[in-house]
Each structure stands twice: as structure tokens, then as C-alpha cells.
mmCIF file of C-alpha atoms (C1' of nucleotides) and ligand atoms in Angstrom:
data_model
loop_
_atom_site.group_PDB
_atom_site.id
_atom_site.type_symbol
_atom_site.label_atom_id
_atom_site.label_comp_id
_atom_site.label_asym_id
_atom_site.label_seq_id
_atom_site.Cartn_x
_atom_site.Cartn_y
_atom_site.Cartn_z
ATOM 1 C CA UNK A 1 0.000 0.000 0.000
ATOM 2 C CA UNK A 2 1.050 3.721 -0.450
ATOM 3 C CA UNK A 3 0.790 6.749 2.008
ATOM 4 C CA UNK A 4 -2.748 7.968 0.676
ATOM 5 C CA UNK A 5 -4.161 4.762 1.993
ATOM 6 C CA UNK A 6 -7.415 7.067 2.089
ATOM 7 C CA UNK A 7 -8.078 7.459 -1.675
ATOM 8 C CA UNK A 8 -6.886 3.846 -1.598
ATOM 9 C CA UNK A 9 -9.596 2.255 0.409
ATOM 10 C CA UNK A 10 -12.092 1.387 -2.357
ATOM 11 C CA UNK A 11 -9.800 -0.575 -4.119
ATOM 12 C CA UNK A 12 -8.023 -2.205 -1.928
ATOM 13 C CA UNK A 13 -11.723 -3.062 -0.208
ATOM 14 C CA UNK A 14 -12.740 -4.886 -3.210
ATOM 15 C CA UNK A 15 -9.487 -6.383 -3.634
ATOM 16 C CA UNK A 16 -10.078 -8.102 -0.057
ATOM 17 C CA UNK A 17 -13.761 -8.703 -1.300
ATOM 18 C CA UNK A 18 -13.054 -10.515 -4.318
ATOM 19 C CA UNK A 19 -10.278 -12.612 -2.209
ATOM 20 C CA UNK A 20 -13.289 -13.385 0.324
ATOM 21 C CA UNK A 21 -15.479 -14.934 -2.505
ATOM 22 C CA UNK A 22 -13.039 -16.603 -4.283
ATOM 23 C CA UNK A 23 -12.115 -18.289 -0.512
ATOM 24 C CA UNK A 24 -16.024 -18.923 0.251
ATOM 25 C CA UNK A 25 -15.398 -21.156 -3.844
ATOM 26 C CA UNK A 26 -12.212 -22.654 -2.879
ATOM 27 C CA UNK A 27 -13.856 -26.333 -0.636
ATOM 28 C CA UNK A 28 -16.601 -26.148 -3.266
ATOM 29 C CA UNK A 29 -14.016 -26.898 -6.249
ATOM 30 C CA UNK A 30 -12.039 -29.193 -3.959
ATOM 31 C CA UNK A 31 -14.584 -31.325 -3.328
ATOM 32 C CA UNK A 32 -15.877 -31.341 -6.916
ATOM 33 C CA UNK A 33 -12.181 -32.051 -8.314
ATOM 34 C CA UNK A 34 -11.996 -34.751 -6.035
ATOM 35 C CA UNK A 35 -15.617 -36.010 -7.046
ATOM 36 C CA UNK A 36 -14.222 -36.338 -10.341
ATOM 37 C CA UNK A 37 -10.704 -37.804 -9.590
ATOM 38 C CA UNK A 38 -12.861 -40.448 -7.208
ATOM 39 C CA UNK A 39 -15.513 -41.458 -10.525
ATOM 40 C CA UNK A 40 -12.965 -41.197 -12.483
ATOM 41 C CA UNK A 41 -11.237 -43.981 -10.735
ATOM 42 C CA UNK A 42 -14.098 -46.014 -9.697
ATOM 43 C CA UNK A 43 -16.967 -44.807 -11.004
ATOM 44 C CA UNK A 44 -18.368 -43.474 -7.908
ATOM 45 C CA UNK A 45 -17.701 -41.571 -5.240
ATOM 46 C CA UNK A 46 -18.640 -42.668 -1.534
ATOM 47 C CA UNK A 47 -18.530 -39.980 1.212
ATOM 48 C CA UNK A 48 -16.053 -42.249 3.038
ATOM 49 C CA UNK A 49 -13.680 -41.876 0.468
ATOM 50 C CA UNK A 50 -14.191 -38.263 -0.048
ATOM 51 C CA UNK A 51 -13.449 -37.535 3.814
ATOM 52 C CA UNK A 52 -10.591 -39.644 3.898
ATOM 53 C CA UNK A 53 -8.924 -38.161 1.100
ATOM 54 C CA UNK A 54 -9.566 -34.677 2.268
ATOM 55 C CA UNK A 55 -8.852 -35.374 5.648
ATOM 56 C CA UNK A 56 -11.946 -34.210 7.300
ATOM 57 C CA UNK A 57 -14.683 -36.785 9.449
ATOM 58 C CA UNK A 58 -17.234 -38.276 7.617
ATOM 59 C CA UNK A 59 -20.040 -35.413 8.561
ATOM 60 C CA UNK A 60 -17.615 -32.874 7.674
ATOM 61 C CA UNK A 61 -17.574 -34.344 4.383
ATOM 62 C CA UNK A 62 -21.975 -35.026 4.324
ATOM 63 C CA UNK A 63 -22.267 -31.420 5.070
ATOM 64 C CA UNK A 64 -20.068 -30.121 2.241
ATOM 65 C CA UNK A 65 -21.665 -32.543 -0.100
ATOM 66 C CA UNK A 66 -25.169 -31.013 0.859
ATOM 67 C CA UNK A 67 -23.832 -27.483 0.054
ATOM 68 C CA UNK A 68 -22.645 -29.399 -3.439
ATOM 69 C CA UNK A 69 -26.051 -30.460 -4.444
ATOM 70 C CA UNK A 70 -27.597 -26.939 -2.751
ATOM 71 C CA UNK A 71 -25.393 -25.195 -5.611
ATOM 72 C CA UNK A 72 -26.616 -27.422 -8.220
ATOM 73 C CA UNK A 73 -22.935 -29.347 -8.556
ATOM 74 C CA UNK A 74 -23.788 -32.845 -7.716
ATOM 75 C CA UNK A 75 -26.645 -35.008 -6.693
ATOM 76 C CA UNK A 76 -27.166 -38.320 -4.578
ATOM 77 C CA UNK A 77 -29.384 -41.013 -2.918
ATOM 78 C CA UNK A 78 -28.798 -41.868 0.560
ATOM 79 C CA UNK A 79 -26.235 -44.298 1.049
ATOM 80 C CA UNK A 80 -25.712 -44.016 -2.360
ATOM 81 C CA UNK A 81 -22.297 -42.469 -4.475
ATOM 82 C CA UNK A 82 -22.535 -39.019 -5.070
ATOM 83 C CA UNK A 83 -22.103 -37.816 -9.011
ATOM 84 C CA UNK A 84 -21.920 -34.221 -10.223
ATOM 85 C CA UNK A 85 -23.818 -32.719 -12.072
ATOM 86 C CA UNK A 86 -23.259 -31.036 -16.228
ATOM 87 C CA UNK A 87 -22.534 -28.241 -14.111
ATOM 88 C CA UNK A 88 -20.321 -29.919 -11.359
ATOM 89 C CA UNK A 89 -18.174 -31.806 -14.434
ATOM 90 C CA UNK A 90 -17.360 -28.151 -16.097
ATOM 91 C CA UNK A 91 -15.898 -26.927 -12.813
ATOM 92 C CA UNK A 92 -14.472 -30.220 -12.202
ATOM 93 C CA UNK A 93 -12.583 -29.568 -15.812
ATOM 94 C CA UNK A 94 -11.836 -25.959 -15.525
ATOM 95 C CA UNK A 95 -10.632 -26.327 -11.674
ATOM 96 C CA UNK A 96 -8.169 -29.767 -12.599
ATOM 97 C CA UNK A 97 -6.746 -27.653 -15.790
ATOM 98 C CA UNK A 98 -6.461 -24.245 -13.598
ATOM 99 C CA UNK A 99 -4.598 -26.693 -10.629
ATOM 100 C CA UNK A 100 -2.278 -28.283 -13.386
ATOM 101 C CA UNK A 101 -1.691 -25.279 -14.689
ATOM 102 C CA UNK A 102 -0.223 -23.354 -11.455
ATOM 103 C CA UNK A 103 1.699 -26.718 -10.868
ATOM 104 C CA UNK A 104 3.437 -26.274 -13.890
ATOM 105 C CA UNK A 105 4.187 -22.638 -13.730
ATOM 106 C CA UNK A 106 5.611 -22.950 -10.179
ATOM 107 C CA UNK A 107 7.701 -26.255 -11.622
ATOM 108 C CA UNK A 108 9.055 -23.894 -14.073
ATOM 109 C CA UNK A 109 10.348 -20.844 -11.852
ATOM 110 C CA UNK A 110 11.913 -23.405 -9.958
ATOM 111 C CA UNK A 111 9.835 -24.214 -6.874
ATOM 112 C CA UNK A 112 10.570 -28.254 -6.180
ATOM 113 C CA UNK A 113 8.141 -30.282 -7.166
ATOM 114 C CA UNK A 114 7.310 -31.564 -3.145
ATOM 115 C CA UNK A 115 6.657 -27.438 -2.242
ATOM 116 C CA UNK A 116 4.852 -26.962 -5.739
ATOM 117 C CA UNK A 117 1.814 -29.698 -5.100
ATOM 118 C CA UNK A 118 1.506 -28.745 -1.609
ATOM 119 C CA UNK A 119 1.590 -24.240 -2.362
ATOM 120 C CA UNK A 120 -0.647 -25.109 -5.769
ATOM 121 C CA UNK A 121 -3.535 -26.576 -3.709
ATOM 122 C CA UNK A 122 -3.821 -22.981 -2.057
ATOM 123 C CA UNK A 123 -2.738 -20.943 -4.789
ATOM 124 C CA UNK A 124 -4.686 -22.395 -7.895
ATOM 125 C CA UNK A 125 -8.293 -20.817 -6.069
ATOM 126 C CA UNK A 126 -7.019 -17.122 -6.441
ATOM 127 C CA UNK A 127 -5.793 -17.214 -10.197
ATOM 128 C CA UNK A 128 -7.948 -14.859 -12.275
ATOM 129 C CA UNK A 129 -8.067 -15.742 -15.738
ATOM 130 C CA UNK A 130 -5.773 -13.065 -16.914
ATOM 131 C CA UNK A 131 -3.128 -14.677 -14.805
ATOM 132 C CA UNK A 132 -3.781 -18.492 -15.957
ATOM 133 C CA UNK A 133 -3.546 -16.743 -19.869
ATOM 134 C CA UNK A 134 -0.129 -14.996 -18.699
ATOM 135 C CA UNK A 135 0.815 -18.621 -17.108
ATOM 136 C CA UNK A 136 0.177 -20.395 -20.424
ATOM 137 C CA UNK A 137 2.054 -17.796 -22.367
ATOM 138 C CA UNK A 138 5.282 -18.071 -20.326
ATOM 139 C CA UNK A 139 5.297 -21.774 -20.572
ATOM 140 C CA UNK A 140 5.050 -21.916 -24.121
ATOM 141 C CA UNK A 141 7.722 -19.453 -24.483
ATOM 142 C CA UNK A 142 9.849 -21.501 -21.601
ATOM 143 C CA UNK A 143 9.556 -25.129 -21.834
ATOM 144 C CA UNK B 1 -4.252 -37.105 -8.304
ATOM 145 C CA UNK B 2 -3.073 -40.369 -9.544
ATOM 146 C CA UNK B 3 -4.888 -43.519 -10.465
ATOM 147 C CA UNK B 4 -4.584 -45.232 -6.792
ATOM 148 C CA UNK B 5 -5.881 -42.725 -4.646
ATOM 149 C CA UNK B 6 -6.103 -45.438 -2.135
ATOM 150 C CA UNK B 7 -2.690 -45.031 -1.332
ATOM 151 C CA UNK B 8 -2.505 -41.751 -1.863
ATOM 152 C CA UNK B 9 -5.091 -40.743 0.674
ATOM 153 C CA UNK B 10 -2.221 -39.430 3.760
ATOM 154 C CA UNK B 11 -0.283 -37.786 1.397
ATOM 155 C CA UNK B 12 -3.655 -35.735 -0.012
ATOM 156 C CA UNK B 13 -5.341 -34.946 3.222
ATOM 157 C CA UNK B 14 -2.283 -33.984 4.547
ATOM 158 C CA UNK B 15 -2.441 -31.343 1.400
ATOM 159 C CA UNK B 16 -5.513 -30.237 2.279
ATOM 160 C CA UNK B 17 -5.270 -29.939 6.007
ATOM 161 C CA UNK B 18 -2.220 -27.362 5.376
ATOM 162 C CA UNK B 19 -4.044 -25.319 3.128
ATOM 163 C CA UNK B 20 -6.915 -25.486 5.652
ATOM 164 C CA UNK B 21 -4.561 -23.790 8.342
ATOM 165 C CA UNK B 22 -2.911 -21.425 5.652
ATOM 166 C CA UNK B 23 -6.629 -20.632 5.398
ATOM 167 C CA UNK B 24 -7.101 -19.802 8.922
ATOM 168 C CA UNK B 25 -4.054 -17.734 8.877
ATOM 169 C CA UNK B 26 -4.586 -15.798 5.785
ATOM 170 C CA UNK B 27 -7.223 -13.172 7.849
ATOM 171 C CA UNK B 28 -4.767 -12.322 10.601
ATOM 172 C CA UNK B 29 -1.755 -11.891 8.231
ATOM 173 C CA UNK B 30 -4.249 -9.213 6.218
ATOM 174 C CA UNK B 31 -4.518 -7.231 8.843
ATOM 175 C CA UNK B 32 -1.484 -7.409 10.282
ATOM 176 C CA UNK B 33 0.083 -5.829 7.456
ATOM 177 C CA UNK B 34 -2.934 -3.325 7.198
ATOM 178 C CA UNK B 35 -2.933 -2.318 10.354
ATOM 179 C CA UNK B 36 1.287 -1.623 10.124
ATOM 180 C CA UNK B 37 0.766 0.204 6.991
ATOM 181 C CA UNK B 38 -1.749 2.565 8.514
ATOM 182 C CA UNK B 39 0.772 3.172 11.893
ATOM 183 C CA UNK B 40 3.848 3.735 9.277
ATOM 184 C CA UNK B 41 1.488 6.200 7.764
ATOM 185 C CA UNK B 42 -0.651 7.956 10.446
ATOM 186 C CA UNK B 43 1.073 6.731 13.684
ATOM 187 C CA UNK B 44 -1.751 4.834 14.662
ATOM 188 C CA UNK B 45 -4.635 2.707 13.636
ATOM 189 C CA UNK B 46 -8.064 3.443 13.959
ATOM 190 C CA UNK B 47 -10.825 0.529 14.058
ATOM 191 C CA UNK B 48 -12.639 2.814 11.291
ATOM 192 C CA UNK B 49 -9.850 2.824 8.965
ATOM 193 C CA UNK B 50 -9.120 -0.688 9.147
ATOM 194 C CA UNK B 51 -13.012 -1.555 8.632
ATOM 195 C CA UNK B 52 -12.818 0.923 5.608
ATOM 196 C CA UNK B 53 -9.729 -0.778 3.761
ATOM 197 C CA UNK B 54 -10.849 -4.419 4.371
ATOM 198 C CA UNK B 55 -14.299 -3.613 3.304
ATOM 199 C CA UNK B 56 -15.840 -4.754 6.113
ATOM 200 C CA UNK B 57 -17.955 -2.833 8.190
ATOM 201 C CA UNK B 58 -16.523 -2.120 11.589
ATOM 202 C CA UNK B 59 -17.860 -4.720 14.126
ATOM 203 C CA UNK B 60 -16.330 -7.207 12.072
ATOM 204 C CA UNK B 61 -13.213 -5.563 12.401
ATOM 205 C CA UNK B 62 -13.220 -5.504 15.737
ATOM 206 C CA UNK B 63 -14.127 -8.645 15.859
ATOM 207 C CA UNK B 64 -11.011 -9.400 13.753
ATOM 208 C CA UNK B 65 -8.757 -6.968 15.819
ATOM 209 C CA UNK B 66 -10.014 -9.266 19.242
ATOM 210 C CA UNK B 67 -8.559 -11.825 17.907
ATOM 211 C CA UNK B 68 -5.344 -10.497 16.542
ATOM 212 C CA UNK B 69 -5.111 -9.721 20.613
ATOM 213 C CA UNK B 70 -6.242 -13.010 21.651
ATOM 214 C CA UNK B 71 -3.475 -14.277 19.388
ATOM 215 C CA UNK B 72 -0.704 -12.022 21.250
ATOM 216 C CA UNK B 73 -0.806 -10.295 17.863
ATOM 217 C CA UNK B 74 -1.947 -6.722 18.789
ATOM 218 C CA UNK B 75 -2.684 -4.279 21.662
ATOM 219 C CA UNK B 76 -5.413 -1.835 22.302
ATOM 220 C CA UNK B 77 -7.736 -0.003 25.044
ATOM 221 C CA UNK B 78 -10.949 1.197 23.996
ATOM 222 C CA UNK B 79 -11.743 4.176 22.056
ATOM 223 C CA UNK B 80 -8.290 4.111 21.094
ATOM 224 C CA UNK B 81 -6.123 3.235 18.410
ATOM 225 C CA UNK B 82 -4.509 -0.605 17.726
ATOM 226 C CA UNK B 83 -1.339 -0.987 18.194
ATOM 227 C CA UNK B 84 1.122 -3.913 17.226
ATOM 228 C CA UNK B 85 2.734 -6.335 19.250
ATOM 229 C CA UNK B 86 6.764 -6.901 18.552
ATOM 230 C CA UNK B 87 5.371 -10.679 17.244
ATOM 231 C CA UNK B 88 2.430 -8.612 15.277
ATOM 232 C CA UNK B 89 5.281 -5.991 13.452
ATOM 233 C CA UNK B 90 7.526 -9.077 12.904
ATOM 234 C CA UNK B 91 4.596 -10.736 11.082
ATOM 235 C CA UNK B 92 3.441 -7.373 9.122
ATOM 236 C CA UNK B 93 7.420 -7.048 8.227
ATOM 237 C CA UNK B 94 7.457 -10.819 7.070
ATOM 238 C CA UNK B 95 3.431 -10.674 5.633
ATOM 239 C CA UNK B 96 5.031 -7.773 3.519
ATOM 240 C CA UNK B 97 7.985 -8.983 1.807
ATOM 241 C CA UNK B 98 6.361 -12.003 1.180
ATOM 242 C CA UNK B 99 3.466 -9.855 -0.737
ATOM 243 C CA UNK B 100 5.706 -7.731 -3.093
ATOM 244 C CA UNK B 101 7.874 -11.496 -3.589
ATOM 245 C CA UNK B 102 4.636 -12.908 -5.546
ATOM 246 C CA UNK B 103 3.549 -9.467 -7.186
ATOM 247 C CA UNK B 104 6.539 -9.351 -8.636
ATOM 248 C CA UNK B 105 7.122 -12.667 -9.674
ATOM 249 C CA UNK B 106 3.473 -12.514 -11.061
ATOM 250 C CA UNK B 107 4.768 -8.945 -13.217
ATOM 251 C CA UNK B 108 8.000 -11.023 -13.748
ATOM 252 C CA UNK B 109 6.225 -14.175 -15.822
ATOM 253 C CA UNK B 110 3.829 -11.510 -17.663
ATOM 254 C CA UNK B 111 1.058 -10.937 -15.287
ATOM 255 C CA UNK B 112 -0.746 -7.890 -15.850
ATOM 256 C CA UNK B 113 -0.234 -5.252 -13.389
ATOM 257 C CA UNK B 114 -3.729 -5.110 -11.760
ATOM 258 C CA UNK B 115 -4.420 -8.958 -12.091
ATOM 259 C CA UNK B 116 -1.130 -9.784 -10.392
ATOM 260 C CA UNK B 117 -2.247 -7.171 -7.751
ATOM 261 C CA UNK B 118 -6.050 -8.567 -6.803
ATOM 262 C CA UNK B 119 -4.111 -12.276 -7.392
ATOM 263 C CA UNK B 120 -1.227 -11.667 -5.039
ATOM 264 C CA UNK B 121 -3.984 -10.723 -2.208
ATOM 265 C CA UNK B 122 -5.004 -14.406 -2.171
ATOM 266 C CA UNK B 123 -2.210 -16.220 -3.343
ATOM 267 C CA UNK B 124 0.339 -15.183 -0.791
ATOM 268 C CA UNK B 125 -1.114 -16.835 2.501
ATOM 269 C CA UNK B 126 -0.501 -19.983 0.343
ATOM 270 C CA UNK B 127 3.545 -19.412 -0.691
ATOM 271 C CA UNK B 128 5.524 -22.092 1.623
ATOM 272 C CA UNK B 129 9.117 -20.856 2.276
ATOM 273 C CA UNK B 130 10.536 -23.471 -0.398
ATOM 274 C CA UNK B 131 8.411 -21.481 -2.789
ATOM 275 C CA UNK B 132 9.041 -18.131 -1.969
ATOM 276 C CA UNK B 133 13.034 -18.935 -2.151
ATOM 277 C CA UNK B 134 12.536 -20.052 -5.816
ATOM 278 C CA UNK B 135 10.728 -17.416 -6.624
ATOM 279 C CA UNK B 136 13.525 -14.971 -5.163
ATOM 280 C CA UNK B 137 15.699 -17.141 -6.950
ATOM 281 C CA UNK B 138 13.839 -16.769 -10.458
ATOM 282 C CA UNK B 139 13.683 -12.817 -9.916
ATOM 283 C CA UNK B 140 17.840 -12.830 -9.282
ATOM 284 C CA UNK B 141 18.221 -15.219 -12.620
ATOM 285 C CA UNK B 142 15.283 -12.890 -14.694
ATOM 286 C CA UNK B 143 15.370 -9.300 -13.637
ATOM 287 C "C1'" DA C 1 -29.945 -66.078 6.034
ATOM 288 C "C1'" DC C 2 -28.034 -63.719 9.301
ATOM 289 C "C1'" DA C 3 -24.812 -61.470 12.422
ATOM 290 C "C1'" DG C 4 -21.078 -58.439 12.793
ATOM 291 C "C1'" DA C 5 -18.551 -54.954 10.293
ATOM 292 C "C1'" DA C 6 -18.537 -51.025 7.675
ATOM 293 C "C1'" DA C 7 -20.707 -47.107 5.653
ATOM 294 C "C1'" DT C 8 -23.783 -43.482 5.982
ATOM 295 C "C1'" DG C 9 -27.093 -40.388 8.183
ATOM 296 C "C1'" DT C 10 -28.271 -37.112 11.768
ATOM 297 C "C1'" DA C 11 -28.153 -34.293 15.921
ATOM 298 C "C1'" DG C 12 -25.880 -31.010 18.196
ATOM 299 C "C1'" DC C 13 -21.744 -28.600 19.647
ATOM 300 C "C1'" DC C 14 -17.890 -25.235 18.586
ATOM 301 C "C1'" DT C 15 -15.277 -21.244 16.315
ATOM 302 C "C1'" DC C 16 -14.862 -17.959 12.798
ATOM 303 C "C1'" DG C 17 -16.190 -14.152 10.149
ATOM 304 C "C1'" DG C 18 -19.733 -11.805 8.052
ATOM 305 C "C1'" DC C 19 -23.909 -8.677 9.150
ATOM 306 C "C1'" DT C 20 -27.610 -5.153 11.538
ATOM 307 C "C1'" DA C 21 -29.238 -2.604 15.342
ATOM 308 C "C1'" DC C 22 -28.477 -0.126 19.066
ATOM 309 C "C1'" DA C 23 -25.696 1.911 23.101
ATOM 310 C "C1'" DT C 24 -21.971 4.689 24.531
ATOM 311 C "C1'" DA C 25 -17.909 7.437 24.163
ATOM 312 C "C1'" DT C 26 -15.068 10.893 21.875
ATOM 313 C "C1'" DC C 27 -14.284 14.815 19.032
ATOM 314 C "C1'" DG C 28 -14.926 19.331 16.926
ATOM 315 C "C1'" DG C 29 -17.206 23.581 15.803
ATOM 316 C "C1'" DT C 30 -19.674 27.316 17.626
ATOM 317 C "C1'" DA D 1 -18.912 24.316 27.519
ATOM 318 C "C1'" DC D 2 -22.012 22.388 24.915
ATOM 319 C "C1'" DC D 3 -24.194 19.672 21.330
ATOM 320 C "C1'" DG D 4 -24.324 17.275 17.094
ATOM 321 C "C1'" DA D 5 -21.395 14.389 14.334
ATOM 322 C "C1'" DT D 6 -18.414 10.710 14.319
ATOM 323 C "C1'" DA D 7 -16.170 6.744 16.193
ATOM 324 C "C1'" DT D 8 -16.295 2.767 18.891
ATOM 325 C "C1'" DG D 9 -18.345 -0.871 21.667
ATOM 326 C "C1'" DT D 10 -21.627 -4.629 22.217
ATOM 327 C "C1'" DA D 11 -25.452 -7.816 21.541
ATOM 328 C "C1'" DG D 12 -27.203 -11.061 18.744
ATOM 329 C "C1'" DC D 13 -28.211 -13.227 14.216
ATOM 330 C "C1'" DC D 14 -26.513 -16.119 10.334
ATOM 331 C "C1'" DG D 15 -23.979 -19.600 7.445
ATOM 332 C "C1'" DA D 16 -19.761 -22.257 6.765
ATOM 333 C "C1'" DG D 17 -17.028 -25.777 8.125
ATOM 334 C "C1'" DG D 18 -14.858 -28.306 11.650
ATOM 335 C "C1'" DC D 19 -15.854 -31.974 15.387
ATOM 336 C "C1'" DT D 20 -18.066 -36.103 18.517
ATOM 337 C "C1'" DA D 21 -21.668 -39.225 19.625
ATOM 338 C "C1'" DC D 22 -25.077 -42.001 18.337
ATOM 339 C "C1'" DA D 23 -28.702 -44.143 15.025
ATOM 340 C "C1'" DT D 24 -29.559 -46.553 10.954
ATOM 341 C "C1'" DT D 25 -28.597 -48.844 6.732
ATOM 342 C "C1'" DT D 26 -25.910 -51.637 3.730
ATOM 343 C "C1'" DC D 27 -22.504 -55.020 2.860
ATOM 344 C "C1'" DT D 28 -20.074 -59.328 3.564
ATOM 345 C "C1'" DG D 29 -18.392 -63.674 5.152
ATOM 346 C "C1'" DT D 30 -19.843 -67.870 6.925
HETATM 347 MN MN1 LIG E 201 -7.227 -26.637 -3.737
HETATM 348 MN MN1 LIG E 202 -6.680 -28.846 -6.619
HETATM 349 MN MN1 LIG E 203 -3.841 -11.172 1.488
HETATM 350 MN MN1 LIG E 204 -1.199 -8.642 1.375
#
DNA sequence: ACAGAAATGTAGCCTCGGCTACATATCGGT
DNA sequence: ACCGATATGTAGCCGAGGCTACATTTCTGT
């Protein structure tokens, strides 16, 4: 920030508010990467699978997949798999490309590969777009 | 994610839970630094201010300044200003360098000003020290 | 087929971080 | 010195996202 922190507060406000919604998005493409990744795998996705891999309790992980199907991302039966829905598989796409994508950048500045999986989980939910375009560019130009 | 998530499951939760904590840390680092910027620039900070820049309204701020206290982060008596703690302004110092590392790496790999800006808000409460030494690395190598 | 194991559901608790509404204290201009 | 404006405190609501404890359902091996 710069002295006149005054004329400054709008924009820096909405730069914190735009970092609080893209936080408030960040467990709700988790979960639906990792909806994929498990259907992918097996074809379904059980809730005890889903907690264990996120490392939360199984209600932790009922809860969150309520707020999925609230948003319109997946759907289930009780003691059934949960699936995702058209709308869940686009974000599924979109969030697995954006999380590759930040992996890859980080691998190519030099960040070791342990430090880039771990950082990318946290980083890849506050890329804007214009910064996943700038990404691709510098990796095509260095390989 | 691999094939045999199975396996994989410690290795992924353990993923997760860091970012969780990163998560939890991200609002206390934010004002840290905010509340050190507005002392370097007015000599103190006022609850009002602080609610202003965040873009929050000011309960929630001092909500957010109790527990910066609670934390051993801050100092303050009513009606007055908040101050820093010497762990608070050793955070804020830290919380600051860390920022202007990932703007400018952002600028550095072709970011656009403003996006690497809003980005950098979210992205740096998720930059492990591995990372941030690579990036500081990168910078050196590609002025 | 059935009993025990495993998976899932559900209730209810907690903290955090938003908010509004209202109470109180401080500040500043006359 | 006062009084209105401004700043700050406080109470209480909400949803999200953790958890434990317990109920119920499904699965599985004999
Ligand atoms: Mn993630
Ligand atoms: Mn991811
Ligand atoms: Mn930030
Ligand atoms: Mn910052």
C-alpha cells in the first residue's frame, strides 16, 4: 500500500472482497475435483472416500456434499455415491486444468516439485483468468 | 491425483489440512500488514480505517482486531487506536515482503499489473518458504 | 440367512467471520 | 462548555465448516 491509503480504500476493499469470494469457492471446487478424480477412478464416489482423502470426518464431508447439491454441482441417494452434475463436471474440468496449470508454472520458476503440489492446492483458487492466460504464455515461451 | 488414490489418501489430506490452516491464517496476516501500513502512515490505527480498507464494516473488524489480541498479535484499550505487538510488526514485516515477492514474480512471468495485484492478495497466505526462495531465486536469474 | 462390520445419516456442539441494530464514548465547531 | 457528528463498543443473528456421539442402513463372510 502507499501513504494515501485514504483514496486507496475502495480498491483495496474490493481487492479483499473478491479474495473473500473466491475463498467462500475454494472447498466447493475441492470437493468437486476430487468427485471427479474419485468417478474417475471407480466410477463413484462414496462420502467415506471423499473424507478420507480430504482429511476431514465423515459429517464434515456429508455437510459439504449437501452445500454441493444446494449449488446445483452434484446429486445423490442416501447411502448411495454421489455424481456431479453437467454443471459440477465443467468446474471439475476448468478447476483440474487451472490446478495443473499453477503446478506447472511454479515447476518452471523453480519451486521443487514436493513445495509446488503442496503451495498449488492454495494458490490455484485465487488465479484470475488473466493470470492463468499470462501462465500459459510463459510456458510456451519456456519449456 | 493419480490412479490409486487409495494409497494416496495421507499424502492428499495432509495437502488439504495445510491449506486449511494457511486458510485460517490468511485473515490475521491481512490485517497485520494493514494495520502496520496505517501506523507507518498515520502513527496509529483506527478501528474505522481498518473496517474501511478491508471492506468490512466495523464490528467485524473488531471482531477481527479481538482476535489479533487473543493471538498475542496486537494491543489496544478502547476508544483508542490498535497498536502492534513486537510478534504482530515481525509478522506485518514478514506478511510484507512475502506480498511484493509474488507481485513481482506474477509482473515477472507476464502478469498484468492489476491482475497480479487482486491475485497476489489471495495467493500469498498460500507461498511455503521453499516457494518463496525459488521465486527470489527466479527474480535474481530474470530481472 | 443372518450377524457383525462397515458405511452413511443425523443431531448437536464449537469457532470464525460476516452482518444489523443499538448503546456509549469521543471529538470538533460554535 | 455544549451539542451534534463521528467513532467505537456490544449484543445477537446467520452460514460455513470443523468436530463427537449415536442411530440406521448396507454389505459381507460364513
Ligand atoms: Mn485446492
Ligand atoms: Mn486442486
Ligand atoms: Mn492477502
Ligand atoms: Mn497482502
Amino acid at each position: 500500500m502507499t501513504q494515501d491509503n485514504l483514496d486507496d480504500a475502495p480498491v483495496q476493499a474490493e481487492r479483499f472482497s473478491q479474495t473473500r469470494t473466491a475463498q467462500s469457492q475454494a472447498l466447493l471446487e475441492d470437493y468437486t475435483e476430487m468427485i471427479d478424480d474419485l468417478i474417475r477412478a471407480h466410477g463413484e464416489a462414496r462420502i467415506t472416500d471423499i473424507a478420507r482423502l480430504m482429511g476431514v470426518t465423515h459429517p464434515t464431508a456429508t455437510k459439504a456434499v449437501a452445500r454441493l447439491k444446494r449449488e446445483g454441482l452434484a446429486v445423490s441417494r442416501p447411502y448411495r455415491g454421489v455424481f456431479l452434475t453437467e454443471l459440477g463436471s465443467g468446474m471439475a474440468e476448468r478447476v483440474r486444468g487451472r490446478h495443473r496449470l499453477v503446478v506447472d508454472l511454479l515447476l518452471a520458476v523453480g519451486v521443487p516439485p514436493e513445495a509446488a503440489e503442496n503451495d498449488a492446492e492454495g494458490i490455484e483458487h485465487y488465479v484470475s483468468d488473466a493470470t492463468l492466460t499470462a501462465f500459459a504464455a510463459f510456458l510456451t515461451r519456456q519449456p
